[in-house]
Amino acid sequence: MAAITTATPSPLHTFKYKRRLIFNRIFALLYTFSLLSLFYHHIQNLLFFFPKSPPFFISISILIADLILTFMWFTTQSFRICPSIRQVFPENLQNFLENKNFPAIDIFICTADPYKEPPIGVVNTALSVMAYDYPTDKISVYVSDDGGSEITLFGLMEAAKFARIWLPFCRKNNVVDRCPHVYFRSNYCSNGEIEKIKVMYEKMRMRIDSVLEKGKVIEEYITNEEERQAFSKWAQLGFTPQQHPSVIQVLLEKGKDKDIEGHSMPNLLYVSREKNRASSHHFKAGALNALLRVSAIMTNAPIILTQDCDMFSNDPLTPQRMLCLLQQDPSILSKLGYIQFPQRFGGTNKGDIYASEFKKLYIIDPMGMDGLKGGGPYYVGSGCFFMRRVFFGGPSNFLQPEIAELSPYFAVNKSVKCEDVLELAHQVAACNFEEQSNWGSKLGFRYGSLSEDLHTGYLLQCDGWQSIFCHPQRPAFLADVPITLNAVLIQNTRWSVGQLEVGFSKHSPMTFGIKKIGLLMALCNSHYSFWPIWFIPITIYSCIPQLALLNNISIFPKVGDPWLFLYVFLFLGAYGQDCADFILENGTFERWWNDQRMWLIRGLSSYMFGSIEFFIKRLGISQKGFTVTSKLLDDDEQSKRYDQGVFEFGDSSPMFITISVAAIVNLLAFIFGFLEILRSGNWDEIFLQMFISGFGVLNSLPIYEAVFFRADKGRMPTKTTFISSFLAGGLYAASSSLLKI
């Protein structure tokens, strides 16, 4: 897509608005007038009770659905008003950095459960960022293990040994794929040296997997007294993932530890904050704040990169790309809080059947926010470079932390193994350090939501910080995706709870946000804060028109009525623009179709269940906490089915019941409508209801296949099918009287 240049081209980066912004603005105006006409039509039906008007219950239900759809559509327009794109030129960076004076970077990698997030994955992520094309004495990698597992520590000890060979190999051979797992699966040119390194990697992997299988570090894998002392902590009475002292282990120290070619290694540190059952854990945000304080004591780099444990580096030049944006404009730098790279995923099947790519969330919408003046993208939890000072108040309002050593301006000049440094680091990692403090509210990563990333980024923007979106052609980071539908929906349910916690908090974007960051940025944040309420219109349009059809009730304008064209335009306009946005960002029609199908499925399952869980939690009935999404690979049969684009329904999940009920209702309504047309030929009055039912049937094809035609382990469980059929029948029986009100 061609673009309009709005800034003087720079040797470091360029910023452009996309041409589509002109079309987006014109279309938004036209669509707004169409929506006003729609509500005029609704008011007519509700107030004047025309002979052909639908019953009151149906009219009010459709009105509620259309009001929410309209609100969400308006929030979407804030992303489309100024879509933009940046291009960086790291090859020109040396002209701006005198004497290779690269700023130091502290890299935070978070993990919580070695059985759901395998240590070998954490190891690969750590090795990939340690091997950046960046001065090794400027890199410190901190791995937060919120599960307090000796298995994770053992994996990192193995990584430290392997890194001495892996890092110089990558530098010498200009390797691009610096995640060992990815490199050895690629079509690399084999030779004796590479095969020797591959054997070493495989032996390391087997040792780590063996320890994981045994559940503890066996004596034969401990090679020296320092390692034995490190693991002795886990032998203490009462050491559990929920109850243990802070553990900080320096695995590599820059300047002292060398690789096989004599070059300095980067710092590598294992950190597990103190836990006790009486403390509030604050989940991932709490772990990140502990890392923020520990790293301040030990290295205090001015730049921090946050990484999920399964999101490995895919481009060794990523830090340089980030610096291209930092070195550009001093006036922007004074208010720049963070630079967000998109989360990208490898391992998706051709059609991305579960829409794990999240193209709108991770690419399209951040590009729209990046174009808004004084705005920038939200924080998505990984692949984000923060300026350390952003966690200590606004650009003109520095908040002094409890001790001087935690200040982002404190100069660290001691070894990370210095006794007093380690002692203080253990103190700030204690679970009672934050008591009666501003940590999590005004300092550090913010608490109060399971979606701590969305919450933190939003509140940082409210403090006055701006952000930048960097979307290079080669993905900066990659991760694998869940390959079962149940895992995807569980993850989305957790997000839904967290998003509503932001939307209905005292810092809601619709109230607090509008005052702090302006209308457009507030609408952007509102879109995702209220994302789960999609379930209301999706549920209504998945059931009400279909049940009305089954009861011979016509609820939409008939063919030939001018109002019919309004409904057709609103549907095709919204879907057409969404499809165009998707395809223009290197998407395919097949992937877009699966993306909109998963939007409907999530609406009937994870959005619904997440909203219910949130409101129950608000009533104080439930306090369900953070659930780690499993990163373990499933069995070979599941992998094969996923690669073939076949949905996985093998688990008996309650979320499968709601989507199955909707699928059954749509199928029955479509069959009934078709038979009614054959019987009476009266199709003009039920055309839209037949279209909606048929659209539902088309989107439900994987469900029908799983219910009627499959015999593998991934088919819909018989129990789920039986319960869904019973509930669909009950819904139809209740509708015969309810819909006529």
XYZ file of C-alpha atoms in Angstrom:
741
model
C 0.000 0.000 0.000
C 1.465 3.361 -1.005
C 1.806 5.968 1.702
C 2.034 9.710 2.247
C 5.260 10.907 3.822
C 4.633 13.396 6.620
C 8.145 13.755 8.011
C 11.544 14.457 6.509
C 13.198 11.099 5.708
C 15.799 10.197 8.320
C 18.856 7.994 8.087
C 17.592 6.201 11.180
C 13.866 5.872 10.660
C 10.915 7.210 8.720
C 7.323 7.719 9.769
C 4.420 7.694 7.323
C 0.642 7.809 7.364
C -1.090 5.260 5.171
C -3.263 6.345 2.278
C -6.186 4.329 3.570
C -6.770 6.939 6.291
C -8.628 9.060 3.687
C -10.949 6.189 2.810
C -11.326 5.283 6.501
C -12.522 8.766 7.408
C -14.989 9.013 4.535
C -16.341 5.544 5.223
C -16.655 6.301 8.966
C -18.806 9.338 8.170
C -21.051 7.368 5.822
C -21.340 4.466 8.262
C -22.220 6.852 11.113
C -25.192 8.234 9.177
C -26.280 4.665 8.440
C -26.168 3.802 12.146
C -28.261 6.855 12.997
C -30.810 5.663 10.431
C -30.804 2.217 12.012
C -31.640 3.597 15.449
C -34.364 5.772 13.956
C -35.839 2.541 12.587
C -35.514 0.883 16.015
C -37.300 3.786 17.724
C -40.099 3.596 15.201
C -40.644 -0.080 15.960
C -40.537 0.426 19.733
C -42.708 3.538 19.968
C -45.295 3.170 17.254
C -45.927 -0.597 17.146
C -46.488 -0.880 13.420
C -48.478 -3.968 12.379
C -45.312 -5.627 11.068
C -43.138 -4.620 14.057
C -41.474 -7.496 15.967
C -42.673 -8.268 19.513
C -41.277 -6.020 22.254
C -38.826 -8.591 23.710
C -37.256 -9.184 20.316
C -37.117 -5.477 19.473
C -35.449 -4.526 22.756
C -32.974 -7.430 22.505
C -31.907 -6.451 18.990
C -31.681 -2.803 20.070
C -29.330 -3.714 22.953
C -27.186 -5.781 20.590
C -27.000 -2.943 18.059
C -26.143 -0.371 20.727
C -23.168 -2.438 21.917
C -22.064 -3.190 18.349
C -22.217 0.537 17.618
C -20.175 1.415 20.710
C -17.509 -1.135 19.784
C -17.522 0.076 16.175
C -16.905 3.664 17.316
C -13.987 2.551 19.492
C -12.569 0.729 16.447
C -12.580 3.932 14.392
C -10.017 5.470 16.722
C -7.503 2.944 15.358
C -8.421 3.778 11.766
C -8.304 7.566 11.898
C -4.478 7.786 11.524
C -2.971 4.413 10.502
C 0.802 4.741 10.227
C 3.978 2.801 9.614
C 7.626 3.255 10.604
C 10.742 1.951 8.929
C 14.091 1.762 10.726
C 17.619 1.642 9.283
C 19.976 0.045 11.824
C 22.783 -0.011 9.255
C 23.082 3.776 9.761
C 23.221 3.628 13.544
C 27.016 3.777 13.867
C 26.948 7.368 12.595
C 24.959 8.363 15.691
C 26.733 6.347 18.388
C 30.208 7.658 19.121
C 32.755 5.028 20.124
C 30.017 2.374 20.067
C 28.557 3.860 23.248
C 25.574 1.530 23.383
C 23.258 1.917 26.411
C 23.005 -1.089 28.718
C 19.890 -3.294 28.569
C 18.393 -5.409 31.346
C 16.318 -8.230 29.862
C 13.510 -9.692 31.974
C 12.244 -13.204 31.167
C 9.307 -14.485 33.211
C 8.276 -18.077 33.879
C 6.048 -19.586 36.561
C 5.659 -23.348 36.183
C 8.255 -25.765 34.728
C 5.536 -28.282 33.851
C 3.415 -25.825 31.867
C 6.343 -23.748 30.592
C 9.101 -26.302 29.892
C 12.576 -25.175 31.030
C 14.084 -25.979 27.618
C 11.840 -23.268 26.179
C 13.063 -20.794 28.806
C 16.644 -21.810 27.969
C 16.117 -21.195 24.248
C 14.599 -17.776 24.914
C 17.479 -16.805 27.208
C 20.125 -17.974 24.717
C 18.448 -16.120 21.849
C 18.612 -12.737 23.641
C 22.069 -13.353 25.107
C 23.280 -13.777 21.514
C 22.090 -10.354 20.303
C 24.425 -8.442 17.957
C 25.101 -6.092 20.844
C 28.060 -5.584 23.194
C 27.821 -8.477 25.643
C 29.043 -6.308 28.513
C 25.914 -4.180 27.987
C 23.458 -7.080 28.345
C 22.112 -8.541 31.585
C 19.508 -11.322 31.416
C 17.304 -11.832 34.469
C 15.052 -14.892 34.548
C 12.191 -14.632 37.025
C 10.992 -18.029 38.202
C 7.738 -17.389 40.039
C 7.371 -21.115 40.564
C 10.568 -21.238 42.629
C 11.716 -24.408 40.881
C 15.168 -25.966 41.059
C 14.403 -27.496 37.654
C 14.324 -24.047 36.053
C 17.565 -23.078 37.796
C 19.217 -26.269 36.550
C 18.108 -25.469 32.990
C 19.688 -22.021 33.217
C 22.919 -23.476 34.595
C 23.035 -25.703 31.543
C 22.282 -22.682 29.334
C 25.202 -20.769 30.869
C 27.579 -23.587 29.930
C 26.212 -23.960 26.400
C 26.256 -20.177 25.849
C 30.070 -20.182 26.006
C 30.055 -22.098 22.705
C 26.817 -20.837 21.201
C 27.456 -17.079 21.383
C 30.834 -17.071 19.573
C 29.457 -19.528 17.013
C 26.598 -17.126 16.203
C 28.935 -14.139 15.949
C 31.504 -15.923 13.795
C 28.949 -17.361 11.351
C 26.545 -14.408 11.265
C 23.701 -16.687 12.345
C 20.265 -15.048 12.111
C 18.226 -17.711 13.947
C 19.931 -17.458 17.343
C 17.434 -19.590 19.172
C 19.185 -23.020 19.107
C 15.926 -24.958 18.821
C 14.921 -22.957 15.729
C 18.382 -22.997 14.179
C 18.806 -26.768 14.378
C 15.366 -27.276 12.841
C 16.169 -24.975 9.918
C 17.908 -25.812 6.647
C 21.363 -24.890 7.887
C 24.521 -25.831 6.008
C 25.940 -28.699 7.987
C 29.625 -29.171 8.791
C 31.683 -30.826 11.498
C 31.608 -27.839 13.860
C 27.851 -27.380 13.565
C 27.124 -31.060 14.099
C 29.337 -31.042 17.192
C 27.413 -28.070 18.612
C 24.108 -29.742 17.743
C 25.145 -32.865 19.679
C 26.013 -30.650 22.663
C 22.621 -28.953 22.441
C 20.775 -32.267 22.270
C 22.678 -33.587 25.289
C 21.789 -30.422 27.194
C 18.139 -30.777 26.199
C 18.038 -34.410 27.313
C 19.585 -33.556 30.686
C 17.024 -30.810 31.266
C 14.127 -33.033 30.174
C 15.436 -35.824 32.399
C 15.471 -33.535 35.438
C 11.953 -32.347 34.544
C 10.732 -35.930 34.329
C 12.302 -36.872 37.686
C 11.023 -33.698 39.335
C 14.353 -32.874 40.954
C 18.047 -32.346 40.202
C 19.847 -35.632 40.689
C 23.356 -35.811 42.124
C 25.066 -36.950 38.923
C 24.112 -33.678 37.189
C 25.719 -31.474 39.855
C 29.286 -30.719 38.730
C 30.766 -28.463 41.435
C 30.326 -27.204 44.985
C 28.819 -23.873 43.920
C 25.972 -25.695 42.168
C 25.508 -27.999 45.174
C 25.143 -24.991 47.487
C 22.649 -23.376 45.101
C 20.408 -26.443 45.055
C 20.701 -26.966 48.803
C 18.084 -24.225 49.313
C 15.421 -26.577 47.940
C 16.326 -29.171 50.569
C 15.275 -26.800 53.349
C 12.194 -27.797 55.299
C 9.051 -26.118 54.014
C 10.459 -24.894 50.665
C 7.478 -24.916 48.263
C 6.438 -22.806 45.248
C 4.068 -20.896 47.563
C 6.411 -20.641 50.567
C 10.116 -19.950 50.156
C 12.769 -17.263 50.699
C 14.053 -15.114 47.848
C 16.610 -16.884 45.678
C 19.112 -14.973 43.536
C 21.793 -16.937 41.707
C 24.432 -15.328 39.481
C 25.115 -17.826 36.693
C 27.310 -15.626 34.484
C 29.086 -12.385 35.324
C 30.250 -10.009 32.637
C 33.966 -9.291 32.598
C 34.813 -12.414 34.608
C 33.113 -15.232 32.705
C 34.481 -15.690 29.182
C 33.364 -17.667 26.163
C 35.658 -20.152 24.379
C 37.157 -17.311 22.324
C 37.974 -15.194 25.379
C 35.180 -12.642 24.959
C 33.143 -11.443 27.918
C 29.825 -13.167 28.559
C 26.674 -11.192 29.401
C 25.272 -11.297 32.917
C 22.828 -14.171 33.484
C 20.891 -14.285 36.746
C 18.175 -16.487 38.204
C 15.680 -14.702 40.467
C 12.804 -16.122 42.469
C 11.145 -13.573 44.736
C 10.208 -14.501 48.276
C 6.790 -16.074 48.696
C 4.612 -16.833 51.678
C 0.977 -17.811 51.905
C 0.019 -14.643 53.768
C 1.404 -12.283 51.139
C -0.347 -10.930 48.065
C 1.477 -12.334 45.048
C 0.196 -9.975 42.341
C 1.075 -12.668 39.820
C 3.227 -11.618 36.844
C 3.262 -7.888 37.622
C 4.588 -8.659 41.097
C 7.354 -10.795 39.626
C 8.274 -8.011 37.214
C 8.421 -5.450 40.023
C 10.709 -7.755 41.988
C 12.943 -7.998 38.899
C 12.799 -4.226 38.494
C 14.159 -3.738 42.013
C 16.702 -6.574 41.936
C 18.083 -5.410 38.580
C 18.313 -1.820 39.902
C 20.520 -3.019 42.737
C 22.729 -5.201 40.520
C 23.022 -3.458 37.125
C 20.411 -0.651 36.800
C 20.487 -0.471 32.992
C 18.520 2.512 31.606
C 16.609 0.238 29.186
C 14.533 -2.826 30.100
C 13.232 -5.489 27.724
C 10.378 -7.671 28.997
C 9.985 -11.140 27.490
C 7.623 -14.049 27.937
C 9.537 -17.264 28.500
C 8.346 -18.749 25.190
C 8.839 -15.583 23.087
C 12.356 -16.055 21.692
C 14.364 -13.500 19.727
C 14.077 -13.933 15.964
C 16.301 -11.021 14.899
C 19.747 -10.333 16.395
C 19.481 -6.682 15.312
C 16.382 -5.930 17.393
C 18.222 -3.753 19.973
C 19.695 -1.696 17.145
C 16.242 -1.226 15.643
C 15.058 0.007 19.009
C 18.002 2.426 19.230
C 17.109 3.875 15.812
C 13.942 5.192 17.428
C 15.711 6.373 20.584
C 18.423 8.329 18.788
C 16.060 10.105 16.440
C 14.493 13.068 18.194
C 15.513 14.407 21.648
C 12.160 16.179 22.018
C 10.335 12.846 21.710
C 12.873 11.058 23.906
C 12.008 13.201 26.927
C 8.467 11.751 26.955
C 9.142 8.341 25.432
C 8.170 5.567 27.815
C 8.491 2.395 25.774
C 8.916 0.906 22.308
C 6.617 -2.020 21.564
C 7.394 -4.710 19.007
C 4.484 -6.893 17.865
C 4.029 -10.395 19.197
C 4.367 -12.770 16.268
C 3.869 -16.508 16.195
C 5.461 -19.397 14.385
C 4.019 -22.860 14.158
C 0.521 -21.785 13.127
C -1.104 -23.960 10.484
C -1.808 -22.548 7.032
C -5.213 -21.131 7.876
C -4.458 -20.274 11.540
C -7.720 -21.952 12.550
C -7.707 -20.571 16.113
C -6.782 -17.015 15.021
C -3.732 -17.149 17.289
C -2.018 -14.553 15.117
C -4.275 -11.819 16.579
C -3.338 -9.549 13.680
C -5.636 -6.732 14.816
C -4.496 -6.832 18.433
C -0.769 -7.075 17.767
C -0.267 -5.291 14.432
C -3.183 -3.399 12.856
C -4.491 -1.557 15.922
C -1.038 -0.606 17.353
C -0.176 0.906 13.950
C -3.323 3.001 14.259
C -2.450 4.119 17.796
C 1.117 4.954 16.741
C -0.289 7.538 14.344
C -2.235 9.424 17.013
C -0.510 12.581 18.229
C 0.862 12.167 21.736
C -0.264 8.543 21.866
C 1.283 5.254 20.894
C 0.529 1.541 21.228
C -0.480 -0.320 24.354
C 1.908 -2.668 26.152
C 1.234 -6.310 25.222
C 3.361 -8.009 27.887
C 6.345 -9.100 25.804
C 8.750 -7.702 23.224
C 8.700 -4.255 24.812
C 11.702 -2.001 25.508
C 11.017 0.309 28.479
C 12.974 3.319 29.629
C 13.611 2.449 33.285
C 12.588 5.910 34.453
C 9.034 5.302 33.169
C 8.306 3.251 36.313
C 9.005 6.152 38.678
C 6.326 8.717 37.884
C 5.512 10.915 34.900
C 7.953 12.764 32.607
C 7.895 15.805 34.900
C 6.991 14.094 38.170
C 9.749 11.813 39.437
C 8.774 9.720 42.461
C 11.654 8.891 44.770
C 11.746 5.159 45.677
C 12.302 3.895 49.233
C 16.075 3.626 48.895
C 18.495 5.541 46.685
C 19.775 2.321 45.058
C 16.387 1.791 43.377
C 16.477 5.131 41.593
C 16.819 4.847 37.784
C 19.618 7.418 38.047
C 21.711 5.480 40.579
C 25.110 4.443 39.207
C 26.045 0.831 39.963
C 29.810 0.323 40.176
C 30.080 -2.975 42.028
C 30.192 -6.589 40.920
C 26.877 -8.471 40.775
C 28.508 -11.046 43.082
C 29.524 -8.462 45.669
C 28.246 -9.560 49.090
C 26.488 -6.297 50.009
C 24.896 -6.081 46.523
C 23.473 -9.591 46.846
C 22.281 -8.900 50.387
C 20.382 -5.792 49.313
C 19.019 -7.567 46.234
C 17.545 -10.288 48.476
C 15.964 -7.607 50.663
C 14.164 -5.887 47.776
C 12.951 -9.294 46.527
C 11.279 -9.999 49.885
C 7.501 -10.342 49.847
C 7.034 -7.690 52.559
C 9.134 -5.029 50.812
C 6.104 -3.571 49.040
C 3.911 -3.337 52.132
C 2.604 0.200 52.699
C 4.404 1.345 49.534
C 3.548 2.779 46.112
C 4.753 -0.305 44.234
C 2.032 -1.505 41.879
C 0.030 1.721 42.141
C 2.399 4.588 41.353
C 5.721 2.783 40.988
C 6.620 -0.103 38.697
C 4.249 -2.417 36.859
C 0.670 -1.877 37.977
C -1.544 -4.230 39.966
C -5.307 -4.565 39.892
C -5.878 -6.599 36.749
C -5.090 -10.059 35.410
C -4.234 -8.192 32.177
C -1.383 -6.399 33.930
C 0.252 -5.544 30.600
C -2.772 -3.656 29.225
C -3.293 -2.022 32.619
C 0.347 -0.952 33.000
C 0.701 0.485 29.495
C -2.565 2.404 29.800
C -1.683 3.944 33.181
C 1.806 4.872 31.970
C 0.166 6.775 29.109
C -2.144 8.438 31.626
C 0.984 9.552 33.510
C 2.097 11.421 30.380
C 4.400 8.885 28.719
C 4.267 8.204 24.989
C 5.079 4.990 23.179
C 6.248 3.916 19.715
C 5.355 0.884 17.636
C 8.190 -0.803 15.737
C 7.079 -3.389 13.180
C 10.095 -4.577 11.154
C 9.630 -6.872 8.179
C 11.405 -9.741 9.929
C 9.584 -10.523 13.197
C 11.666 -9.413 16.171
C 10.202 -12.130 18.392
C 8.398 -15.394 17.765
C 6.501 -17.868 19.921
C 4.576 -21.067 19.450
C 0.782 -21.121 19.771
C -1.661 -23.385 21.635
C -2.851 -26.161 19.321
C -6.088 -27.061 21.117
C -9.260 -24.995 21.162
C -9.699 -25.442 24.911
C -6.247 -23.976 25.640
C -7.026 -20.991 23.410
C -10.369 -20.321 25.105
C -8.943 -20.658 28.625
C -6.279 -18.088 27.751
C -8.915 -15.729 26.321
C -11.130 -16.164 29.390
C -8.282 -14.989 31.627
C -7.698 -11.999 29.357
C -11.410 -11.177 29.445
C -11.467 -11.002 33.238
C -8.391 -8.773 33.252
C -9.735 -6.448 30.575
C -13.008 -5.891 32.398
C -11.056 -5.221 35.593
C -9.492 -2.268 33.748
C -12.720 -1.144 32.059
C -14.740 -1.039 35.292
C -12.000 0.305 37.548
C -11.662 3.836 38.913
C -9.186 4.386 36.065
C -11.681 3.377 33.370
C -10.681 4.706 29.931
C -14.202 6.077 29.437
C -13.906 8.390 32.461
C -10.384 8.765 33.830
C -8.779 8.031 30.443
C -10.633 10.717 28.474
C -9.381 13.392 30.905
C -5.802 12.114 30.891
C -5.046 11.002 27.321
C -7.814 12.507 25.187
C -10.829 11.031 23.428
C -9.158 9.031 20.637
C -6.563 7.312 22.836
C -9.246 6.676 25.465
C -11.445 5.032 22.834
C -8.518 2.837 21.748
C -8.005 1.650 25.304
C -11.759 1.296 25.821
C -11.995 -1.049 22.861
C -9.846 -3.640 24.604
C -10.920 -2.836 28.157
C -14.525 -3.627 27.195
C -13.627 -6.257 24.588
C -15.491 -9.099 26.371
C -18.899 -7.355 26.091
C -18.875 -8.519 22.470
C -20.512 -11.637 23.941
C -23.843 -9.799 24.372
C -24.542 -8.909 20.703
C -22.918 -12.132 19.467
C -25.149 -14.215 21.731
C -28.273 -12.263 20.784
C -27.657 -12.505 17.033
C -26.714 -16.175 17.404
C -30.064 -17.080 18.964
C -32.895 -14.508 18.748
C -33.384 -14.300 14.927
C -33.084 -18.094 14.700
C -35.576 -18.816 17.483
C -37.944 -16.254 15.974
C -37.669 -18.078 12.643
C -38.488 -21.383 14.339
C -41.594 -19.703 15.793
C -42.673 -18.163 12.458
C -41.944 -14.620 13.629
C -40.510 -12.221 11.059
C -38.308 -9.565 12.671
C -36.423 -7.833 9.833
C -37.553 -5.837 6.770
C -38.636 -8.016 3.873
C -37.058 -8.087 0.428
C -38.025 -4.920 -1.444
C -38.272 -2.794 1.704
C -35.736 0.085 1.570
C -34.742 -0.654 5.183
C -33.372 -4.019 4.048
C -30.601 -2.283 2.125
C -29.539 -0.491 5.318
C -29.045 -3.823 7.111
C -27.164 -5.255 4.138
C -24.866 -2.210 3.953
C -24.126 -2.261 7.689
C -23.206 -5.953 7.598
C -21.165 -5.895 4.398
C -19.542 -2.568 5.294
C -18.277 -3.707 8.690
C -17.145 -7.119 7.484
C -15.697 -5.745 4.239
C -13.579 -3.104 5.966
C -12.351 -5.616 8.526
C -11.388 -8.034 5.748
C -9.614 -5.272 3.809
C -7.607 -4.195 6.859
C -6.575 -7.808 7.440
C -5.520 -8.560 3.862
C -3.705 -5.233 3.397
C -1.424 -6.225 6.295
C -0.186 -9.342 4.483
C -3.115 -11.502 5.563
C -5.077 -13.991 3.481
C -8.813 -14.404 3.048
C -8.667 -17.859 4.643
C -6.947 -16.500 7.741
C -9.390 -13.608 7.932
C -12.336 -15.992 7.719
C -10.931 -18.055 10.580
C -10.230 -14.868 12.522
C -13.874 -13.742 12.318
C -15.070 -17.292 13.058
C -12.948 -17.357 16.220
C -14.325 -13.933 17.160
C -17.796 -15.495 17.151
C -16.601 -18.600 19.019
C -14.791 -16.523 21.642
C -17.888 -14.358 22.030
C -20.036 -17.393 22.813
C -17.468 -18.942 25.152
C -14.459 -17.149 26.648
C -15.930 -13.628 26.501
C -19.145 -14.880 28.071
C -17.461 -16.986 30.755
C -14.862 -14.298 31.455
C -17.586 -11.660 31.913
C -19.542 -13.935 34.236
C -16.397 -14.695 36.244
C -15.593 -10.986 36.497
C -19.027 -9.983 37.784
C -19.134 -12.923 40.220
C -15.704 -11.849 41.444
C -16.987 -8.277 41.847
C -19.736 -9.613 44.081
C -17.068 -11.260 46.231
C -18.250 -14.775 45.475
C -15.128 -15.929 43.655
C -11.465 -14.977 43.810
C -10.122 -17.095 40.978
C -6.559 -16.104 40.161
C -4.006 -16.229 37.411
C -3.818 -19.467 35.414
C -0.699 -20.169 33.387
C -1.440 -21.255 29.830
C 0.362 -24.499 29.112
C 3.246 -24.199 26.655
C 3.774 -27.959 26.549
C 3.470 -29.633 23.196
C 0.465 -31.937 23.028
C 0.510 -35.476 21.688
C 1.445 -36.265 18.108
C -2.160 -36.911 17.070
C -3.229 -33.476 18.259
C -0.302 -31.896 16.411
C -1.220 -33.773 13.256
C -4.857 -32.682 13.451
C -3.797 -29.075 14.041
C -1.435 -29.131 11.051
C -4.343 -30.433 8.946
C -6.572 -27.566 10.091
C -8.907 -29.777 12.161
C -10.467 -28.336 15.331
C -9.676 -30.041 18.637
C -12.721 -30.641 20.875
C -11.410 -33.598 22.877
C -11.748 -31.951 26.319
C -15.097 -31.781 28.106
C -15.133 -28.013 28.502
C -18.291 -26.115 29.545
C -17.348 -23.509 26.930
C -17.959 -26.096 24.209
C -21.576 -26.378 25.374
C -22.475 -22.758 24.625
C -20.983 -22.790 21.131
C -22.638 -26.171 20.437
C -26.053 -24.877 21.533
C -25.707 -21.928 19.150
C -24.593 -24.253 16.319
C -27.619 -26.544 16.851
C -30.094 -23.642 17.022
C -28.706 -22.121 13.798
C -28.827 -25.446 11.966
C -32.417 -26.166 13.038
C -33.522 -22.659 12.104
C -31.906 -22.844 8.681
C -33.465 -26.244 7.931
C -36.874 -25.065 9.174
C -36.667 -21.884 7.097
C -35.638 -23.805 4.001
C -38.564 -26.225 4.384
C -40.919 -23.303 4.988
C -39.802 -21.687 1.743
C -40.375 -24.957 -0.119
C -43.819 -25.290 1.462
C -45.162 -21.752 1.084
C -42.686 -19.989 -1.188
C -42.739 -17.118 1.291
C -39.066 -16.224 1.411
C -39.041 -12.441 1.242
C -40.074 -11.901 4.876
C -37.532 -14.328 6.331
C -34.630 -13.570 3.985
C -32.432 -11.829 6.600
C -33.172 -14.425 9.259
C -32.266 -17.176 6.794
C -29.075 -15.298 5.901
C -28.060 -14.929 9.562
C -28.864 -18.590 10.263
C -26.946 -19.670 7.166
C -23.973 -17.511 8.199
C -24.064 -19.189 11.600
C -24.196 -22.636 9.981
C -21.250 -21.786 7.751
C -19.178 -20.701 10.748
C -20.222 -23.823 12.676
C -19.019 -26.377 10.114
C -16.091 -27.528 12.333
C -18.579 -28.127 15.161
C -20.930 -30.225 13.009
C -17.937 -32.189 11.760
C -16.778 -32.817 15.345
C -20.280 -33.903 16.410
C -21.447 -36.037 13.468
C -18.547 -37.138 11.285
C -15.423 -37.675 13.387
C -14.293 -40.689 15.376
C -10.847 -39.476 16.534
C -10.015 -38.321 20.051
C -10.527 -34.705 19.024
C -14.244 -35.127 18.273
C -16.885 -33.422 20.388
C -17.405 -35.451 23.608
C -20.712 -37.328 23.608
C -21.612 -35.819 26.979
C -21.167 -32.299 25.581
C -23.307 -33.118 22.550
C -26.090 -34.555 24.736
C -26.145 -31.576 27.127
C -26.032 -29.089 24.231
C -28.933 -30.806 22.448
C -30.986 -30.832 25.641
C -30.308 -27.115 26.276
C -31.080 -26.198 22.652
C -34.412 -28.005 22.968
C -35.136 -26.238 26.226
C -34.251 -22.893 24.672
C -36.698 -23.517 21.818
C -39.442 -24.558 24.221
C -38.973 -21.401 26.304
C -38.827 -19.180 23.232
C -42.355 -20.023 22.075
C -43.797 -17.842 24.844
C -40.877 -15.488 25.614
C -40.430 -14.156 22.078
C -44.096 -13.192 21.769
C -43.992 -10.755 24.676
